[in-house]
């Protein structure tokens, strides 16, 4: 790693840190219904939406009602996206004349975009009409991101409220998230992207004199929410490596920043809403102390390049003539560090957009992104979902730490009892279940093995990465796996679905149960959860659970690949 | 003075050890194993490898039969060791129960023919035939047949079988000393007792059941922890089960090596799941109850023991807990024109026949002014005892000397009625006394007020330090007293308490507890009287004094046999110790897993990918010795940690953050490092003995 790498990393982290507080405060005020500018000016619009939808905005919902509304809303989204894909040939805004998408691919994409995964088994510019891109996919990018955020807000209310049986109103939370947070941010960001050269048009693609079609379309509007809402589903097949999605170094920097913008700021929102900002900083600190070493490691590993090339006498040293290191699968425009930051950010947050091919990283350089997904997408994670996942880990951590100081566990004044443990346990083990079992099935069956391009440990990594990505609702892939087959479309679709909603329901159950509890006052005997010690402990819990569960599988994939490479 | 009925201290007492060994095998019953999900997985795994071993004996084994047998045996040992820990804890409890049971002889009972008439004669029946509501006569030398309430008579009773306290106690009808316990013996006089418990439901039966762990149910926190441990078990089950297909794929892809054996998979699974805490969890719970018994506290539920660790407010009665039972005279303050000797002399006269501790302390104080004791009878004195109406006591010497002492209001109205006046200069003295936490006792002769005696509560020695200790634990102390707020504030301040409830009545006590609970606090209190019962029932942790009434004992969830109100502090410590032991061993168990991966993964997969040998950081001799060493370590650590689970990890009153840091260093870091060392040593030993 050279100074240039470090400076770029430092600028990225400082830029991120500088927006955490203002955006965090703003979102907290929006959710608490306090005056925050936009929500005053647009209040008539908000009220009008409630009126035409028949939403009783003053009524709180018990957690089961909240969960039911959320699930129905999401299932409706899945059905609409499926229908639009199947019918796109008959619908307007299809200048390139795209045919109907196959049933299994339509199912996969419908679930993928509803669950905030944005796994793409298809190639966007060669499959989807403009209408599908906008009305189905980009619209789902908003509602799936908002779904994650409202669940988090409901959970936070569980900590704040005392002895009530409601956790807020799903429709109100949803409308406010989209209207005051996601839409304005996306609007501004899309305009900035257009200024950098990202297309935003309904015109058909342009045919060059050489006969190549250059695909165009409403790219900027989709690109903005794709990054901001940790969705990751690109307009083009090559995602943000495509010059029309990500034309300049500035657009690259801003898009990387957009990946972590909301997930990081939500930590601060959490601190504001629980009336103890230190708690928000503590969770953010846990994320950073795992994120930064991972980022430095990936940069370093990729910077070092391939040891086999060294033996062949190939020059991999950075110079004015070449960026050096392992540039396979990376855009020359972004270089090592511009790719490494993206790779680590997109996998630690469950974004899944890429500007380089993770499959082409060095074995350990690819291991880290995969492992970040396997940690449960809690290092920043998806918008809302990352933080509520992290709070699931906090519940496990305070349980063990609480016992070690001789108290039955509590967090933010709420006692953690058997019911919360049960639900937090579901949150902890469901992703493991849906990564390991389907991977096992895939490597044993003909249909599963058919998609694997590379032999040996790397082939295994491709399958493991695919299911990790689906379970973590990430959506990035180790290219090399041909996943647009009925087997993978359906298997990955099922994994995405259960890992999203089987986590949301227990989290809402925790919110409901916590809301009903008394608030225990803090005494000297209370375990402080904002201290460096607790931050360290929570980080260890996240790392150890993640490491223990996936070490054997990783040993047969990237670790074996790495050791074989070194041993050659 | 305090002694416990039978304190089991030695770990390896043969009387406990051998039955525990037998018990370890009896508990192999699957119906018992299924209650503990973690150990049940080990059980099924052991059955599986046993089957694989039989298969190997028939010549179709996946590995050498000797190796499979060795792993299988150690897997069975893992279960047996866990069973042994539980049996040991139960055995220690049983030993105590045994000594209690001796008290429950099948005593003959004298059932009254006419319950309301002692003269109606009695029928001799067995104590076991007594029903609740029967009325029995207990005479000198008889054992009280069953728990009950004294309805007639006064007697001294030897309760040492229950409390370990050799001094006899008085039991009488009415009031707070009316409850008697089955198995105790009447030393003098007689009692008529109404039986309040059916056979098998007596206090003693309950105690025995608790101690033996027979009626033990999982406590809420234990349930929550079991859920966490089960989830870890399920995750590791997923990890190991899917390793088989992963291995099949890898062998096919690499074109070499062999698929991981079932033996290695089961070994890995057992090493990874939290067997240390899973195996020791029942023992920790039983041992916690056992430590309560050793502190002479009987908890009626494990939930209460756990809640004790969480208590954040302690309500303590002033009298007997914070202060010595009685107030003592510490100073005479005469009014203007009266010498201190005159006041002392008059005060002494008024108190000579006053047998209350206050009265006696006045006589003692008067001695300092050279006033000797006199015989009141010779002086023709007529003693006027204290009454609630007059709120005065005193003495009439002949007809012209009427000496009275009493509360300020009472004496003021007394002298004013007699035509005297209450001197103004005394009022400031009275105020000073009240503010200082004392009680003023005004002395008057006929219509003339002579002065005031300062009575003071004497704070128990060392109590301040104990409260400071509680504060460090994060526990707030509140004093409950019938005194006026001024006095209460002064005493609370002197004793170093955080708060007080003055002029307390049963209603205000109950309200205080409810308010605190609404505020989310967990309240502990002690009590002995029937009027404490509602508050005891409301409190989260309620320790009833054994000397207290039946109602108090039933309302509380613990009974302190020593009837020592400061015992609550012990109770809190034991509760915390229980939780800490669980937390520390859970951390230890999980931290252990890291090293086991480094032992087993290279051993299992180096055949397929030889490069994975690099992960054998411990340089274990062979794949077989690596797997076997990990399994042996995993089993032995249970045995090594039995003492820790039985005696508990000591609780020190430190701030939460420091306590966490210390325990993380010991059990987290220790749990990470220890198996690296342990597995390596076992491997070296196995290699030296050429067993692998």
Short mmCIF file of C-alpha atoms in Angstrom, two decimals, chain A residues 362-368 370-371 374 457-462 464-465 478 550-565, chain B residues 612:
data_model
loop_
_atom_site.label_atom_id
_atom_site.label_comp_id
_atom_site.label_asym_id
_atom_site.label_seq_id
_atom_site.Cartn_x
_atom_site.Cartn_y
_atom_site.Cartn_z
CA UNK A 362 -6.74 -12.75 -5.13
CA UNK A 363 -8.13 -15.66 -3.07
CA UNK A 364 -7.84 -13.75 0.21
CA UNK A 365 -8.93 -10.51 -1.43
CA UNK A 366 -12.12 -12.32 -2.42
CA UNK A 367 -12.42 -14.06 0.92
CA UNK A 368 -12.85 -10.82 2.82
CA UNK A 370 -17.45 -12.97 1.07
CA UNK A 371 -16.82 -13.15 4.81
CA UNK A 374 -21.34 -13.99 5.99
CA UNK A 457 -11.71 -24.56 -4.46
CA UNK A 458 -12.52 -21.57 -6.65
CA UNK A 459 -15.57 -23.29 -8.06
CA UNK A 460 -16.69 -24.03 -4.54
CA UNK A 461 -16.18 -20.38 -3.59
CA UNK A 462 -18.45 -19.30 -6.45
CA UNK A 464 -20.71 -20.39 -1.50
CA UNK A 465 -20.51 -16.73 -2.47
CA UNK A 478 -18.50 -14.21 -7.93
CA UNK A 550 -17.88 -20.36 8.09
CA UNK A 551 -14.29 -21.29 8.78
CA UNK A 552 -14.61 -24.90 7.52
CA UNK A 553 -16.41 -23.84 4.35
CA UNK A 554 -13.93 -21.02 3.72
CA UNK A 555 -11.07 -23.43 4.35
CA UNK A 556 -12.29 -25.54 1.43
CA UNK A 557 -12.73 -22.46 -0.74
CA UNK A 558 -10.58 -19.33 -0.69
CA UNK A 559 -8.23 -20.47 2.11
CA UNK A 560 -7.30 -23.66 0.29
CA UNK A 561 -6.99 -21.69 -2.95
CA UNK A 562 -4.70 -19.18 -1.29
CA UNK A 563 -2.50 -21.78 0.38
CA UNK A 564 -2.20 -23.69 -2.87
CA UNK A 565 -1.24 -20.51 -4.68
CA UNK B 612 -4.19 -26.88 4.33
#
